[in-house]
mmCIF file of C-alpha atoms in Angstrom:
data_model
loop_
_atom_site.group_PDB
_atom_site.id
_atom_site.type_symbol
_atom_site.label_atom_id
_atom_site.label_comp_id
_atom_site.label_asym_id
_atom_site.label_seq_id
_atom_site.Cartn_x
_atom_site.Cartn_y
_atom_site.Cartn_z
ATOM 1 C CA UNK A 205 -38.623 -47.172 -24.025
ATOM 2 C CA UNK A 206 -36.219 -46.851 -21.225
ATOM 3 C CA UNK A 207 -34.079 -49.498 -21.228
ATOM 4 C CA UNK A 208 -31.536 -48.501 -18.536
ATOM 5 C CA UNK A 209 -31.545 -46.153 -15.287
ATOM 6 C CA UNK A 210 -28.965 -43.734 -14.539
ATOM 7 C CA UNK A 211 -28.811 -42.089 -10.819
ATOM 8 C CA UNK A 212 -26.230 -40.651 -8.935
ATOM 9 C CA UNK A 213 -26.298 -36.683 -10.436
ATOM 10 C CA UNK A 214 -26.998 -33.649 -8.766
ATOM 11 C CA UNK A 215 -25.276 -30.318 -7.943
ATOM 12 C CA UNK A 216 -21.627 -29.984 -6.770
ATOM 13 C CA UNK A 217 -19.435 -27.136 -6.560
ATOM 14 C CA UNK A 218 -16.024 -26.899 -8.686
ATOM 15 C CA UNK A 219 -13.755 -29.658 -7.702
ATOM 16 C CA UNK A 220 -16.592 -31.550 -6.221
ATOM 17 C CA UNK A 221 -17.074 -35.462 -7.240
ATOM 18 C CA UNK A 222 -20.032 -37.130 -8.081
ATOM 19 C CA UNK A 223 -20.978 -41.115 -8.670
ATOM 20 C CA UNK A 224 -23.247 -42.054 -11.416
ATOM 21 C CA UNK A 225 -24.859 -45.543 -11.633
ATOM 22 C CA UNK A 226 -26.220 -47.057 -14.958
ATOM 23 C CA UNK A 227 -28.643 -50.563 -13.888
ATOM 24 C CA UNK A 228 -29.853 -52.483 -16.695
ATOM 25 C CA UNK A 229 -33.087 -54.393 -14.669
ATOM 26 C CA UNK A 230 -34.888 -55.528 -18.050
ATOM 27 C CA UNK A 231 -34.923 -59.271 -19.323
ATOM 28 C CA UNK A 232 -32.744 -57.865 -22.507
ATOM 29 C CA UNK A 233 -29.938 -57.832 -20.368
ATOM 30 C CA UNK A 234 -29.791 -61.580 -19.265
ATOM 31 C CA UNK A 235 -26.227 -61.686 -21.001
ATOM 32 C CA UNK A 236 -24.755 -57.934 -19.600
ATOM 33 C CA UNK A 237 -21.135 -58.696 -19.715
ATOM 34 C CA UNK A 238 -21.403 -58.483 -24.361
ATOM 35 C CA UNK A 239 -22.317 -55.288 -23.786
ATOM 36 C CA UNK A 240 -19.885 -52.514 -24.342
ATOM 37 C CA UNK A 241 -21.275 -49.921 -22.098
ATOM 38 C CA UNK A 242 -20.212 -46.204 -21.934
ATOM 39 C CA UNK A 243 -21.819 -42.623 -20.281
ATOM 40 C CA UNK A 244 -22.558 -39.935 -22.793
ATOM 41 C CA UNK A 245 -23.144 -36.170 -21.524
ATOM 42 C CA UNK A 246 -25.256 -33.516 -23.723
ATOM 43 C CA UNK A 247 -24.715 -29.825 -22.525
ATOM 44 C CA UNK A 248 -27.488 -27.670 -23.270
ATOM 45 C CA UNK A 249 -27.233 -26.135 -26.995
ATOM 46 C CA UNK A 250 -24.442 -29.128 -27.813
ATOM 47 C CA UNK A 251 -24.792 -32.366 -29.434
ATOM 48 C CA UNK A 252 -24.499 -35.157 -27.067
ATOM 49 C CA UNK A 253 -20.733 -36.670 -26.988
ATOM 50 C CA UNK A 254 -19.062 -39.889 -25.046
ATOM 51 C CA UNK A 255 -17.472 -39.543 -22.134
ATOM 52 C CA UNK A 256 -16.360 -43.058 -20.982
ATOM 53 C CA UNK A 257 -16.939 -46.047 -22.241
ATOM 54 C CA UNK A 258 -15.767 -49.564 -21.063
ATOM 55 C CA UNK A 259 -15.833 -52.844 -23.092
ATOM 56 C CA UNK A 260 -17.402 -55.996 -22.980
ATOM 57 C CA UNK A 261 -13.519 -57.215 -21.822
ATOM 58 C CA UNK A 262 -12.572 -54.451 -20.049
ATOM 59 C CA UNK A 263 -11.106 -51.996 -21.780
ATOM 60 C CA UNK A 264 -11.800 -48.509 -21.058
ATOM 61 C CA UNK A 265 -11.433 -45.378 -23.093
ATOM 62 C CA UNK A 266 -11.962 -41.430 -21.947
ATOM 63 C CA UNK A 267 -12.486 -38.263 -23.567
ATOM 64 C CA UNK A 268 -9.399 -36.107 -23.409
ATOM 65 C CA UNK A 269 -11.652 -33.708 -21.418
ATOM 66 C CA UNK A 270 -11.731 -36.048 -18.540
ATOM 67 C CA UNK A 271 -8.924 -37.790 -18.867
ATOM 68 C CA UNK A 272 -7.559 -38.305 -15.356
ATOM 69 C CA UNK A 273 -10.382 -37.099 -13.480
ATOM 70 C CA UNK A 274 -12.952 -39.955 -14.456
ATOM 71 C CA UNK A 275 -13.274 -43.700 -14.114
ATOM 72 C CA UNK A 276 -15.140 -45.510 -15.346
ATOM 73 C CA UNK A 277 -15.758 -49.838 -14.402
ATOM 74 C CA UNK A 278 -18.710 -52.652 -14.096
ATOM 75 C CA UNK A 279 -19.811 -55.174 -12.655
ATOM 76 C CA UNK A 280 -21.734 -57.816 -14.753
ATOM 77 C CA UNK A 281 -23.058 -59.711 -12.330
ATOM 78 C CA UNK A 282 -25.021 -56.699 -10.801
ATOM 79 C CA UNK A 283 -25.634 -55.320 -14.607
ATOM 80 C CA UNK A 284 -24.376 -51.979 -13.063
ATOM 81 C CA UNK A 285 -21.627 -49.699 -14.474
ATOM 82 C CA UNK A 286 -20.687 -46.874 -12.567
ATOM 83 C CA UNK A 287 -18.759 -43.537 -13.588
ATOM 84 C CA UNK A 288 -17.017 -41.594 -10.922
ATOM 85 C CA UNK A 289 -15.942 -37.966 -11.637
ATOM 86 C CA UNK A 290 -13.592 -36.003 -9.417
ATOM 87 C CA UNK A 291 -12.215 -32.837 -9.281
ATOM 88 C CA UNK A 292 -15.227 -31.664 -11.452
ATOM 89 C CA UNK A 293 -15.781 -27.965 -13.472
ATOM 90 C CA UNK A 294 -18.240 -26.363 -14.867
ATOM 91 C CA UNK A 295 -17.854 -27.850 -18.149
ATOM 92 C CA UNK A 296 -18.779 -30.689 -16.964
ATOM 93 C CA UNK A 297 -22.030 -29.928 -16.463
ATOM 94 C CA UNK A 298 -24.850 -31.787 -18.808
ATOM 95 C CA UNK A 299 -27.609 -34.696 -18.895
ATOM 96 C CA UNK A 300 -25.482 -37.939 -18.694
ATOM 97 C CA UNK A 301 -26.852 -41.003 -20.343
ATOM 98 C CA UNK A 302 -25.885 -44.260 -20.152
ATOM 99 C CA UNK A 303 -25.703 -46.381 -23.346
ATOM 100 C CA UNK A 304 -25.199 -50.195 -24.332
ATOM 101 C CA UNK A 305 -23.942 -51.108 -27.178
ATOM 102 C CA UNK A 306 -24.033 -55.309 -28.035
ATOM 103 C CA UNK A 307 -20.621 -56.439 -29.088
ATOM 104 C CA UNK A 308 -21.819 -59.164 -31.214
ATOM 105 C CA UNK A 309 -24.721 -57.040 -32.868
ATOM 106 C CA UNK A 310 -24.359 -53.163 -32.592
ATOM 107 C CA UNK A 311 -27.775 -52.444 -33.949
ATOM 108 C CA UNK A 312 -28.749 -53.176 -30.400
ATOM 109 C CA UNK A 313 -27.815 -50.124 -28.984
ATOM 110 C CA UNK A 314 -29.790 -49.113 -25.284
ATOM 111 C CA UNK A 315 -29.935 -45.718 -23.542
ATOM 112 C CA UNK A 316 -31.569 -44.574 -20.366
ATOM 113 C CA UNK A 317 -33.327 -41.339 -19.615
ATOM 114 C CA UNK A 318 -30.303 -39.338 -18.021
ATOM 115 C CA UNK A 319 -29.372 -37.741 -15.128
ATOM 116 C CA UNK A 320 -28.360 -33.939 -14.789
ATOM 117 C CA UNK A 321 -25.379 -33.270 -13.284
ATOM 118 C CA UNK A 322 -24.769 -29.253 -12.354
ATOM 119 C CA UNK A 323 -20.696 -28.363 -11.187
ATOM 120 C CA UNK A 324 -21.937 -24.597 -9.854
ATOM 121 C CA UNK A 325 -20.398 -22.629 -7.205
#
């Protein structure tokens, strides 16, 4: 099942930007802010890695490969997160999923179905 929904890829040229939105809509998420939330990307022939991820109090960590370029925040009381990417390359491109991790119980772990996000000229 899909328990989240990303939206916000697409295709942008090199040093393009993009915003990606992760909504968590089902009942499961009545208590968003435990969640530690983060964005994952898979490029095709590559095992999926994390990209962002923020904590339940705010914390945020980045992969050195976007380090300075992304951002990544929340809002709990909409259940969204959001991940914005600027000055974007090629390697960035891959399916970006969104994942939620409970603080308090990280065998609940969520994921949604994706969104494809292309940095072409």
């Amino acid at each position: 099942q899909v328990y989240l929904v990303e939206s916000g890829g697409g295709l942008v040229p090199p040093g393009g930007s993009l915003r990606l939105s992760c909504a968590a809509p089902r009942s499961i998420f009545s208590v968003f802010s435990v969640h530690d939330m983060a964005w994952y990307r898979q490029a095709p022939g590559k095992e999926r890695e994390l990209v962002a991820r923020i904590t339940s109090a705010g914390g945020t960590n980045f992969a050195d490969s976007v380090k300075g370029r992304f951002t990544i925040s929340r809002n709990n009381s909409r259940k969204t997160v959001w991940l914005q990417m600027n000055n974007l390359k090629p390697e960035d491109t891959g399916v970006y999923y969104c994942n939620a991790v409970n603080r308090d119980n990280s065998a609940q772990s969520y994921w949604g179905q994706g969104t494809q996000v292309t940095v072409s000229a």
